[in-house]
Short mmCIF file of C-alpha atoms and ligand atoms in Angstrom, two decimals:
data_model
loop_
_atom_site.label_atom_id
_atom_site.label_comp_id
_atom_site.label_asym_id
_atom_site.label_seq_id
_atom_site.Cartn_x
_atom_site.Cartn_y
_atom_site.Cartn_z
CA MET Y 1 0.01 0.06 -0.04
CA VAL Y 2 1.45 3.29 -1.04
CA ILE Y 3 0.41 6.29 1.01
CA ALA Y 4 1.61 9.64 -0.33
CA PRO Y 5 3.42 11.62 2.51
CA ALA Y 6 1.85 14.87 3.42
CA TYR Y 7 4.53 15.73 6.00
CA PRO Y 8 8.26 15.03 5.32
CA TRP Y 9 8.50 12.62 8.41
CA GLN Y 10 5.76 10.35 7.41
CA GLN Y 11 8.12 8.23 5.23
CA ALA Y 12 9.96 7.33 8.48
CA ILE Y 13 6.79 5.89 9.76
CA PHE Y 14 5.18 4.30 6.76
CA THR Y 15 8.16 2.74 5.34
CA THR Y 16 8.16 -1.01 6.04
CA ALA Y 17 11.68 -2.09 7.30
CA ILE Y 18 13.91 -4.10 4.84
CA GLU Y 19 16.02 -6.66 6.49
CA PHE Y 20 19.64 -6.38 5.56
CA ASP Y 21 22.72 -8.55 6.43
CA ALA Y 22 25.77 -6.92 7.99
CA GLU Y 23 27.31 -4.41 5.64
CA PRO Y 24 29.60 -1.48 6.09
CA LEU Y 25 27.90 1.89 6.61
CA SER Y 26 28.99 4.63 4.31
CA LEU Y 27 30.52 7.71 6.08
CA LEU Y 28 28.74 10.98 5.06
CA GLN Y 29 30.77 13.32 7.25
CA GLY Y 30 33.32 13.31 10.02
CA ALA Y 31 34.92 10.20 11.42
CA ILE Y 32 34.00 7.42 13.58
CA PRO Y 33 35.30 8.17 17.05
CA ALA Y 34 38.80 6.72 17.67
CA GLY Y 35 38.86 3.45 19.57
CA LEU Y 36 34.93 3.15 19.64
CA GLN Y 37 34.16 -0.54 20.10
CA GLY Y 38 30.82 -1.82 20.69
CA THR Y 39 27.19 -1.96 19.20
CA PHE Y 40 24.29 0.26 18.96
CA TYR Y 41 20.95 -1.70 19.17
CA ARG Y 42 17.59 -0.23 18.53
CA ASN Y 43 14.08 -1.69 18.49
CA GLY Y 44 10.88 -0.43 16.97
CA PRO Y 45 7.80 -1.43 14.87
CA GLY Y 46 9.18 -2.51 11.43
CA ARG Y 47 5.93 -2.70 9.50
CA LEU Y 48 2.56 -1.04 10.12
CA HIS Y 49 0.53 -2.67 7.33
CA ARG Y 50 0.05 -5.99 5.50
CA GLY Y 51 -1.53 -5.43 2.16
CA SER Y 52 -4.56 -3.28 2.74
CA GLN Y 53 -4.69 -4.13 6.46
CA ARG Y 54 -3.25 -1.49 8.82
CA VAL Y 55 -2.32 -1.95 12.47
CA GLY Y 56 -4.61 -0.18 15.01
CA HIS Y 57 -1.89 1.64 16.85
CA TRP Y 58 1.86 2.41 16.43
CA PHE Y 59 2.55 -0.05 19.39
CA ASP Y 60 1.15 -3.02 17.11
CA GLY Y 61 4.04 -2.96 14.55
CA ASP Y 62 6.24 -6.13 14.50
CA GLY Y 63 9.67 -5.59 16.14
CA ALA Y 64 12.75 -4.96 13.87
CA ILE Y 65 16.02 -4.69 15.42
CA LEU Y 66 18.88 -2.59 14.02
CA ALA Y 67 22.39 -3.37 15.11
CA VAL Y 68 25.34 -1.26 14.16
CA HIS Y 69 28.71 -2.96 15.26
CA PHE Y 70 31.58 -0.61 15.64
CA GLN Y 71 35.13 -2.11 15.53
CA ASP Y 72 38.44 -0.93 14.46
CA GLY Y 73 37.15 2.31 13.00
CA THR Y 74 34.44 0.65 10.75
CA ALA Y 75 30.74 0.48 11.33
CA GLN Y 76 28.68 -2.43 10.05
CA GLY Y 77 24.94 -2.34 10.20
CA LEU Y 78 22.18 -5.01 9.88
CA LEU Y 79 18.59 -5.19 10.48
CA ARG Y 80 16.33 -8.28 11.27
CA TYR Y 81 12.69 -8.75 12.33
CA VAL Y 82 12.22 -10.64 15.55
CA GLN Y 83 10.99 -14.07 14.34
CA THR Y 84 8.14 -14.29 16.89
CA LYS Y 85 5.63 -17.14 16.32
CA GLY Y 86 2.88 -14.54 15.49
CA TYR Y 87 5.13 -12.75 12.97
CA GLN Y 88 5.96 -16.02 11.19
CA ALA Y 89 2.34 -17.15 11.05
CA GLU Y 90 1.29 -13.75 9.63
CA GLU Y 91 4.18 -13.93 7.18
CA ARG Y 92 2.93 -17.14 6.02
CA ALA Y 93 -0.65 -16.05 5.86
CA GLY Y 94 0.17 -12.67 4.39
CA ARG Y 95 -2.29 -10.93 6.55
CA TYR Y 96 -2.75 -10.05 10.21
CA LEU Y 97 -4.12 -12.86 12.36
CA PHE Y 98 -3.89 -11.77 16.01
CA PRO Y 99 -5.18 -9.02 18.26
CA ASN Y 100 -2.82 -6.56 19.80
CA TYR Y 101 -2.52 -3.35 21.77
CA GLY Y 102 -4.62 -1.35 19.33
CA MET Y 103 -6.14 -4.26 17.26
CA THR Y 104 -9.03 -6.64 18.03
CA THR Y 105 -8.73 -10.08 16.30
CA PRO Y 106 -8.99 -9.33 12.67
CA GLY Y 107 -11.83 -11.00 10.82
CA LEU Y 108 -15.51 -11.56 11.06
CA LEU Y 109 -17.53 -11.15 14.23
CA TRP Y 110 -17.51 -14.83 15.26
CA GLU Y 111 -13.77 -14.90 14.82
CA ARG Y 112 -13.55 -11.75 17.01
CA LEU Y 113 -15.72 -13.10 19.63
CA PHE Y 114 -13.58 -16.26 20.01
CA GLY Y 115 -10.39 -14.24 19.47
CA LYS Y 116 -6.86 -15.64 19.38
CA ASN Y 117 -3.95 -14.92 21.88
CA VAL Y 118 -2.43 -11.59 21.47
CA LYS Y 119 0.93 -11.49 19.46
CA ASN Y 120 4.11 -10.85 21.17
CA CYS Y 121 5.40 -8.01 19.13
CA ALA Y 122 8.87 -7.87 20.62
CA ASN Y 123 8.96 -4.23 19.46
CA THR Y 124 9.78 -1.86 22.34
CA SER Y 125 13.30 -2.08 23.56
CA ILE Y 126 16.49 -4.15 23.76
CA LEU Y 127 18.41 -5.53 26.50
CA PRO Y 128 22.01 -6.54 25.68
CA LEU Y 129 23.39 -9.36 28.02
CA SER Y 130 26.87 -10.76 27.79
CA ASP Y 131 25.90 -13.77 25.78
CA ARG Y 132 22.66 -12.69 24.18
CA LEU Y 133 20.21 -9.95 23.29
CA LEU Y 134 16.69 -9.54 24.63
CA ALA Y 135 14.00 -8.01 22.47
CA LEU Y 136 11.51 -6.55 25.02
CA TRP Y 137 7.70 -6.14 24.82
CA GLU Y 138 5.75 -5.37 27.91
CA GLY Y 139 2.95 -7.85 27.31
CA GLY Y 140 5.00 -11.11 27.54
CA ALA Y 141 8.21 -12.72 27.93
CA PRO Y 142 11.29 -11.41 26.01
CA HIS Y 143 12.71 -12.92 22.82
CA GLN Y 144 16.35 -14.05 22.80
CA LEU Y 145 18.49 -12.96 19.80
CA ASP Y 146 22.17 -13.72 18.73
CA ARG Y 147 23.99 -10.50 19.53
CA GLN Y 148 25.99 -10.62 16.40
CA SER Y 149 23.64 -11.92 13.65
CA LEU Y 150 20.27 -10.83 15.32
CA HIS Y 151 18.96 -14.35 14.54
CA THR Y 152 15.97 -15.09 16.82
CA LEU Y 153 16.66 -17.88 19.29
CA GLY Y 154 13.10 -18.12 20.83
CA LEU Y 155 11.40 -16.88 23.89
CA ASP Y 156 13.59 -16.39 27.02
CA THR Y 157 11.94 -17.26 30.24
CA LEU Y 158 14.89 -15.98 32.29
CA GLY Y 159 14.62 -19.10 34.49
CA ASN Y 160 11.29 -17.86 35.98
CA LEU Y 161 8.67 -16.72 33.42
CA THR Y 162 6.22 -18.59 31.36
CA PRO Y 163 5.88 -17.47 27.68
CA THR Y 164 3.05 -15.05 28.63
CA THR Y 165 4.48 -13.67 31.90
CA PRO Y 166 5.13 -10.06 31.12
CA TYR Y 167 8.69 -8.71 31.42
CA SER Y 168 8.41 -4.95 30.59
CA ALA Y 169 10.50 -2.98 28.29
CA HIS Y 170 12.42 -0.69 30.72
CA PRO Y 171 14.58 -2.75 32.89
CA LYS Y 172 17.28 -0.93 35.18
CA ARG Y 173 20.63 -2.27 35.64
CA ASP Y 174 22.51 -1.28 38.72
CA PRO Y 175 25.75 0.25 37.50
CA LYS Y 176 27.81 -1.07 40.31
CA THR Y 177 26.58 -4.65 40.77
CA GLY Y 178 25.25 -5.28 37.26
CA GLU Y 179 21.91 -6.62 38.83
CA ILE Y 180 18.81 -6.10 36.75
CA TYR Y 181 15.51 -4.86 38.09
CA ASN Y 182 12.28 -5.09 36.04
CA PHE Y 183 8.51 -5.61 36.41
CA GLY Y 184 5.44 -6.88 34.62
CA VAL Y 185 1.74 -6.44 34.95
CA SER Y 186 -0.54 -9.44 34.55
CA LEU Y 187 -4.21 -9.12 34.03
CA GLY Y 188 -7.01 -10.84 36.06
CA ARG Y 189 -9.84 -9.54 38.12
CA ASN Y 190 -7.21 -7.14 39.54
CA ALA Y 191 -3.71 -6.72 38.06
CA THR Y 192 -0.69 -8.40 39.46
CA LEU Y 193 2.57 -6.46 39.57
CA HIS Y 194 5.39 -8.79 39.20
CA LEU Y 195 8.72 -7.45 40.58
CA TYR Y 196 11.94 -9.09 39.45
CA ARG Y 197 15.52 -8.87 40.62
CA SER Y 198 18.02 -10.56 38.27
CA ALA Y 199 21.67 -11.57 38.12
CA PRO Y 200 23.74 -9.67 35.50
CA ASN Y 201 23.18 -12.64 33.10
CA GLY Y 202 19.41 -12.01 33.21
CA THR Y 203 18.36 -15.00 35.39
CA ILE Y 204 15.67 -13.94 37.85
CA LYS Y 205 16.82 -14.48 41.26
CA LYS Y 206 13.91 -13.06 43.14
CA ARG Y 207 10.32 -12.44 42.17
CA VAL Y 208 7.61 -10.97 44.31
CA ASP Y 209 3.99 -10.55 42.95
CA VAL Y 210 1.96 -7.59 44.32
CA LEU Y 211 -1.81 -7.41 43.83
CA LEU Y 212 -2.83 -4.01 42.44
CA GLU Y 213 -6.32 -2.26 42.57
CA GLY Y 214 -7.97 -2.45 39.11
CA LEU Y 215 -6.22 -2.86 35.89
CA PRO Y 216 -3.74 -0.08 35.46
CA LEU Y 217 -1.29 0.64 32.79
CA ILE Y 218 2.37 0.92 33.81
CA HIS Y 219 5.14 1.44 31.26
CA ASP Y 220 8.22 2.37 33.30
CA PHE Y 221 9.46 2.73 36.85
CA VAL Y 222 12.45 4.38 38.64
CA MET Y 223 15.42 2.99 40.40
CA ALA Y 224 16.44 5.52 43.18
CA GLY Y 225 19.18 4.53 45.50
CA ARG Y 226 18.13 1.31 47.18
CA TYR Y 227 14.54 1.76 46.20
CA LEU Y 228 12.25 1.16 43.15
CA VAL Y 229 9.52 3.64 42.65
CA PHE Y 230 6.24 3.12 40.68
CA LEU Y 231 3.89 6.06 39.92
CA ILE Y 232 0.69 4.31 38.84
CA PRO Y 233 -1.23 6.64 36.63
CA PRO Y 234 -5.00 6.80 36.76
CA VAL Y 235 -5.61 4.73 33.55
CA ARG Y 236 -7.61 1.72 34.06
CA LEU Y 237 -8.53 -1.17 31.64
CA ASN Y 238 -12.25 -1.93 31.09
CA ILE Y 239 -11.90 -5.57 30.68
CA LEU Y 240 -15.28 -6.69 29.43
CA PRO Y 241 -15.20 -5.23 25.99
CA LEU Y 242 -11.59 -6.52 25.77
CA MET Y 243 -12.54 -10.02 26.65
CA PHE Y 244 -15.22 -10.29 24.04
CA ASN Y 245 -12.91 -8.63 21.36
CA LEU Y 246 -15.31 -5.71 21.04
CA LYS Y 247 -12.58 -3.26 21.89
CA SER Y 248 -8.77 -3.51 21.60
CA TYR Y 249 -6.67 -3.17 24.83
CA SER Y 250 -5.89 0.51 23.95
CA GLU Y 251 -9.55 1.31 23.22
CA ALA Y 252 -10.62 -0.20 26.53
CA LEU Y 253 -8.14 1.91 28.53
CA GLU Y 254 -10.03 4.61 30.45
CA TRP Y 255 -8.59 7.83 31.89
CA GLN Y 256 -10.02 8.15 35.45
CA PRO Y 257 -8.41 11.15 37.00
CA ASP Y 258 -10.40 10.95 40.13
CA LEU Y 259 -8.13 8.03 41.10
CA GLY Y 260 -5.13 10.32 41.09
CA THR Y 261 -1.59 8.87 40.91
CA GLN Y 262 -0.59 5.99 43.22
CA ILE Y 263 2.82 5.86 44.55
CA LEU Y 264 4.60 2.61 45.50
CA ILE Y 265 8.12 2.71 46.96
CA ILE Y 266 9.76 -0.63 47.16
CA ASP Y 267 12.91 -1.90 48.88
CA ARG Y 268 14.85 -3.37 45.97
CA GLU Y 269 16.62 -5.88 48.11
CA ASN Y 270 13.63 -7.68 49.21
CA LEU Y 271 11.17 -6.17 46.71
CA GLU Y 272 8.70 -5.46 49.44
CA ILE Y 273 6.61 -2.31 49.52
CA ILE Y 274 7.85 0.12 52.19
CA GLN Y 275 5.63 3.14 51.45
CA ARG Y 276 2.61 4.11 49.55
CA GLY Y 277 1.44 7.53 48.62
CA GLU Y 278 -0.91 9.40 46.42
CA ALA Y 279 -0.49 12.35 44.08
CA PRO Y 280 -2.77 14.35 41.64
CA ALA Y 281 -3.57 12.76 38.31
CA TRP Y 282 -1.10 12.81 35.50
CA PHE Y 283 0.19 10.30 32.92
CA GLN Y 284 3.86 9.34 32.03
CA TRP Y 285 5.31 6.86 29.80
CA HIS Y 286 9.06 7.42 30.60
CA PHE Y 287 11.27 8.32 33.57
CA ALA Y 288 14.75 9.71 33.10
CA ASN Y 289 16.24 8.61 36.36
CA GLY Y 290 15.78 8.85 40.29
CA CYS Y 291 18.03 9.16 43.25
CA LEU Y 292 18.05 9.17 47.11
CA ILE Y 293 18.40 12.72 48.63
CA ASP Y 294 19.68 12.89 52.27
CA GLU Y 295 18.09 9.51 53.06
CA LYS Y 296 14.82 11.43 53.28
CA PHE Y 297 13.58 12.11 49.79
CA ILE Y 298 13.43 10.43 46.50
CA ARG Y 299 14.01 12.79 43.51
CA LEU Y 300 13.02 11.73 40.00
CA GLN Y 301 12.50 13.18 36.55
CA LEU Y 302 9.92 12.08 34.10
CA VAL Y 303 8.08 13.30 30.98
CA ARG Y 304 4.65 14.23 32.30
CA TYR Y 305 1.37 14.60 30.43
CA ALA Y 306 -1.73 16.24 31.75
CA ASP Y 307 -3.87 13.19 30.75
CA PHE Y 308 -3.85 10.12 28.51
CA SER Y 309 -4.41 11.76 25.25
CA THR Y 310 -0.89 10.96 24.39
CA ASN Y 311 -2.12 7.39 23.65
CA GLU Y 312 -4.44 8.67 21.07
CA TYR Y 313 -1.69 10.82 19.66
CA LEU Y 314 0.47 7.84 19.18
CA ARG Y 315 -2.18 5.81 17.55
CA GLU Y 316 -2.67 8.74 15.13
CA VAL Y 317 1.06 9.03 14.43
CA SER Y 318 0.74 5.48 12.83
CA THR Y 319 -1.70 7.03 10.24
CA GLY Y 320 0.65 9.89 9.58
CA HIS Y 321 -1.93 12.36 10.58
CA PRO Y 322 -2.02 13.23 14.35
CA LEU Y 323 -5.16 15.22 15.26
CA THR Y 324 -4.77 15.11 19.09
CA GLU Y 325 -2.35 17.61 20.76
CA ALA Y 326 -0.66 15.92 23.79
CA PRO Y 327 2.24 17.92 25.07
CA GLY Y 328 4.63 16.20 27.41
CA HIS Y 329 7.21 18.11 29.51
CA LEU Y 330 10.13 17.22 31.62
CA TRP Y 331 9.40 17.51 35.33
CA GLU Y 332 11.36 17.03 38.54
CA LEU Y 333 9.37 15.51 41.44
CA GLU Y 334 10.44 14.86 45.08
CA PHE Y 335 8.72 12.47 47.29
CA ASN Y 336 9.02 12.04 51.06
CA LEU Y 337 10.50 8.65 51.83
CA GLN Y 338 8.75 8.44 55.24
CA THR Y 339 5.23 9.45 54.08
CA GLY Y 340 5.27 8.70 50.42
CA GLU Y 341 3.82 12.24 49.84
CA LEU Y 342 4.70 14.45 46.88
CA ASN Y 343 6.84 16.94 48.42
CA LYS Y 344 7.94 19.17 45.59
CA GLU Y 345 7.25 19.39 41.71
CA THR Y 346 9.07 21.65 39.19
CA GLN Y 347 8.26 21.72 35.50
CA LEU Y 348 11.73 21.94 33.78
CA THR Y 349 10.72 23.14 30.48
CA GLU Y 350 7.79 24.55 28.36
CA ARG Y 351 9.03 22.49 25.40
CA ASN Y 352 7.51 19.35 24.24
CA CYS Y 353 9.91 16.32 24.71
CA GLU Y 354 10.30 12.57 25.18
CA PHE Y 355 12.64 9.74 25.43
CA PRO Y 356 14.57 11.20 28.48
CA VAL Y 357 17.80 9.30 29.12
CA VAL Y 358 20.68 9.61 31.40
CA PRO Y 359 24.13 7.74 31.36
CA ASP Y 360 23.82 4.17 32.39
CA ALA Y 361 26.63 4.82 34.83
CA HIS Y 362 24.30 7.22 36.74
CA LEU Y 363 21.09 5.03 36.97
CA GLY Y 364 19.65 5.25 40.38
CA GLN Y 365 22.15 7.77 41.61
CA SER Y 366 22.42 11.59 41.52
CA TRP Y 367 23.06 12.69 37.99
CA ARG Y 368 23.67 15.84 36.16
CA TYR Y 369 22.67 15.72 32.53
CA THR Y 370 19.23 14.51 31.19
CA TYR Y 371 19.17 14.06 27.47
CA CYS Y 372 15.88 13.81 25.43
CA SER Y 373 14.44 14.52 22.05
CA MET Y 374 12.37 17.72 21.51
CA LYS Y 375 10.38 19.58 19.08
CA ARG Y 376 11.76 22.63 17.57
CA VAL Y 377 10.63 26.05 19.12
CA GLY Y 378 7.32 26.94 17.71
CA ALA Y 379 6.73 23.54 15.96
CA SER Y 380 3.26 22.23 15.55
CA LEU Y 381 2.45 19.40 17.87
CA LEU Y 382 0.46 17.80 15.08
CA THR Y 383 2.35 18.32 11.81
CA GLU Y 384 5.92 17.96 13.25
CA ILE Y 385 7.83 15.50 15.08
CA ASP Y 386 11.09 15.70 17.07
CA SER Y 387 13.92 17.38 15.31
CA VAL Y 388 15.99 18.52 18.26
CA ILE Y 389 18.28 17.02 20.90
CA GLY Y 390 18.01 18.59 24.24
CA CYS Y 391 19.98 18.31 27.49
CA TYR Y 392 18.98 19.58 30.90
CA ASP Y 393 21.86 20.47 33.17
CA GLN Y 394 20.71 19.96 36.77
CA SER Y 395 23.92 21.80 38.07
CA ASN Y 396 22.71 25.17 36.81
CA GLN Y 397 19.09 24.45 35.57
CA THR Y 398 19.81 25.30 32.13
CA TRP Y 399 19.00 23.68 28.76
CA GLN Y 400 21.26 23.19 25.78
CA GLU Y 401 20.07 21.89 22.31
CA PHE Y 402 21.08 20.88 18.86
CA ASP Y 403 18.60 21.35 16.04
CA CYS Y 404 19.15 18.69 13.38
CA GLY Y 405 17.98 21.08 10.74
CA GLU Y 406 14.95 21.53 8.44
CA GLY Y 407 13.87 18.24 7.01
CA TYR Y 408 15.89 16.13 9.54
CA TYR Y 409 14.10 14.14 12.37
CA CYS Y 410 15.75 12.58 15.39
CA MET Y 411 14.94 9.83 17.71
CA GLU Y 412 15.89 8.91 21.28
CA PRO Y 413 19.52 10.04 21.83
CA VAL Y 414 21.36 6.94 23.36
CA HIS Y 415 24.38 7.67 25.55
CA ILE Y 416 27.70 5.90 24.96
CA SER Y 417 30.47 5.75 27.51
CA TYR Y 418 33.78 4.16 26.78
CA ALA Y 419 37.39 4.75 27.57
CA ASP Y 420 38.02 7.61 25.32
CA GLY Y 421 34.91 9.59 25.98
CA ASP Y 422 31.22 10.10 26.19
CA TYR Y 423 28.94 10.33 23.03
CA LEU Y 424 25.48 10.47 22.12
CA ILE Y 425 24.03 8.46 19.13
CA SER Y 426 20.66 8.90 17.45
CA LEU Y 427 18.89 7.44 14.45
CA ILE Y 428 17.98 10.33 12.14
CA PHE Y 429 15.62 10.54 9.13
CA ASN Y 430 16.86 12.81 6.34
CA SER Y 431 13.76 13.61 4.50
CA ILE Y 432 15.62 15.61 1.80
CA GLN Y 433 17.54 12.50 0.59
CA ALA Y 434 14.94 10.18 1.88
CA GLN Y 435 17.44 8.06 3.95
CA SER Y 436 18.04 7.03 7.50
CA GLU Y 437 21.31 8.15 9.02
CA LEU Y 438 23.17 7.52 12.41
CA TRP Y 439 24.66 10.54 13.90
CA ILE Y 440 27.21 10.50 16.76
CA PHE Y 441 27.82 13.42 18.89
CA PRO Y 442 30.52 14.17 21.43
CA ALA Y 443 28.38 14.33 24.64
CA ALA Y 444 30.14 17.36 26.02
CA GLN Y 445 29.79 19.42 22.83
CA PHE Y 446 26.78 18.02 21.28
CA THR Y 447 25.51 21.43 20.68
CA ASP Y 448 28.24 21.72 17.88
CA GLY Y 449 26.69 18.95 15.97
CA PRO Y 450 27.67 15.33 15.08
CA CYS Y 451 31.25 14.45 14.68
CA CYS Y 452 30.28 11.44 12.59
CA GLN Y 453 27.33 10.83 10.26
CA LEU Y 454 26.78 7.35 8.68
CA ARG Y 455 24.24 6.31 6.08
CA LEU Y 456 22.06 3.26 6.61
CA PRO Y 457 21.48 1.18 3.42
CA HIS Y 458 17.67 1.53 3.78
CA ILE Y 459 15.20 3.66 5.62
CA VAL Y 460 14.83 2.39 9.04
CA PRO Y 461 11.42 3.39 10.38
CA PHE Y 462 11.13 5.32 13.56
CA GLY Y 463 10.49 3.21 16.75
CA PHE Y 464 11.15 3.40 20.33
CA HIS Y 465 14.24 2.52 22.28
CA GLY Y 466 17.86 1.71 21.82
CA LYS Y 467 20.79 0.59 23.91
CA TRP Y 468 24.61 0.88 23.60
CA ALA Y 469 26.60 -2.30 24.52
CA ASN Y 470 30.39 -1.89 25.10
CA PHE Y 471 31.07 -5.62 24.90
FE1 FE2 H 1 8.99 3.16 26.49
#
């Protein structure tokens, strides 16, 4: 299906990812930083239609992994779809078969009423481990991939999960111990929050299940010192229309601001809840980081939305024609550890932004720089997407930014730290040449622009999250 792009960025959404084997990336400008060894991995929906069928939501696309291996001054890129069972069945059928986040079971009413299991899309994020790569999706277990070739090796139960036990897409790795913390939310009459503490190799060493009230949507959490913090937004699933396939999961999510935001503070050693609190209603997908202040407060940053309209905006992005304005801004919050109460809240910018990241070495600890992608000053929230890389400096409460230029669009900036320096790397869509590029910036001078620009052999559609692996 060919859709004529009305906005330059639409091609980076509509294009179906083409798999390619490892091949050298051509250098457009600058030079690969000397001594850079490691791999940039990135995950996102690779296709948003099959024939005349379209996905219901951007979150429904099949996961396609981009890997760019850097070694001895060269960069080799490859891209592969995660070979989930659902993807393989739909490839064979040439049509969508399964319900998903924004899709009911395709087909006639009787097929919908007796709908099939949801497809694990494996499309949200990536977790590099020393011997394998995990493609993450928050509705089920991760898929295991070969780190070099990206061949899918099957579902990975991490020694504890069943194939349908959720393992979310935003795990946190303790920079000192290498331990990995994560969660998943299972549906039932009420939701169950699974809390996981894992060894550096991914094996789950401890799991605690917590019963929640209702069926909330939780996408991310915070590691702050020796605590994990969940801010449960007032979004609840109305399960009846979902059970009968009359509505998709996304359509069955309801914004219930009267519930407010529920705070859970968890001791990360034993995974027990040590404090609960409440705060006004807002919604967040992503946190930047958190830390403990004077053993009394937990400070965290997040991209905060006034309500859940961001979900509709993200659905509309997959159509190429957003109609719902859903501004998100970076905020800093402080919670009282003893009472769970919101002690302080500060909006850090008026600018629309997303994908906040901090250097991995500072996860759970005090930090200085928060990087994110942003819209250009004055850019329409509907007809433009992110084209600016921004950085908030906590030490002096100032912002710095780099505008990628008219016709260029950026994604989440991923932080690279290695022996010779710190860098940022971002997938860029160059709409002027209709090509995808990888731009590398020296983190300390990113406002001067990229020190290296590489061209990818095909357009890589925009997606969600990436990670750098030094090994
Ligand atoms: Fe995310």
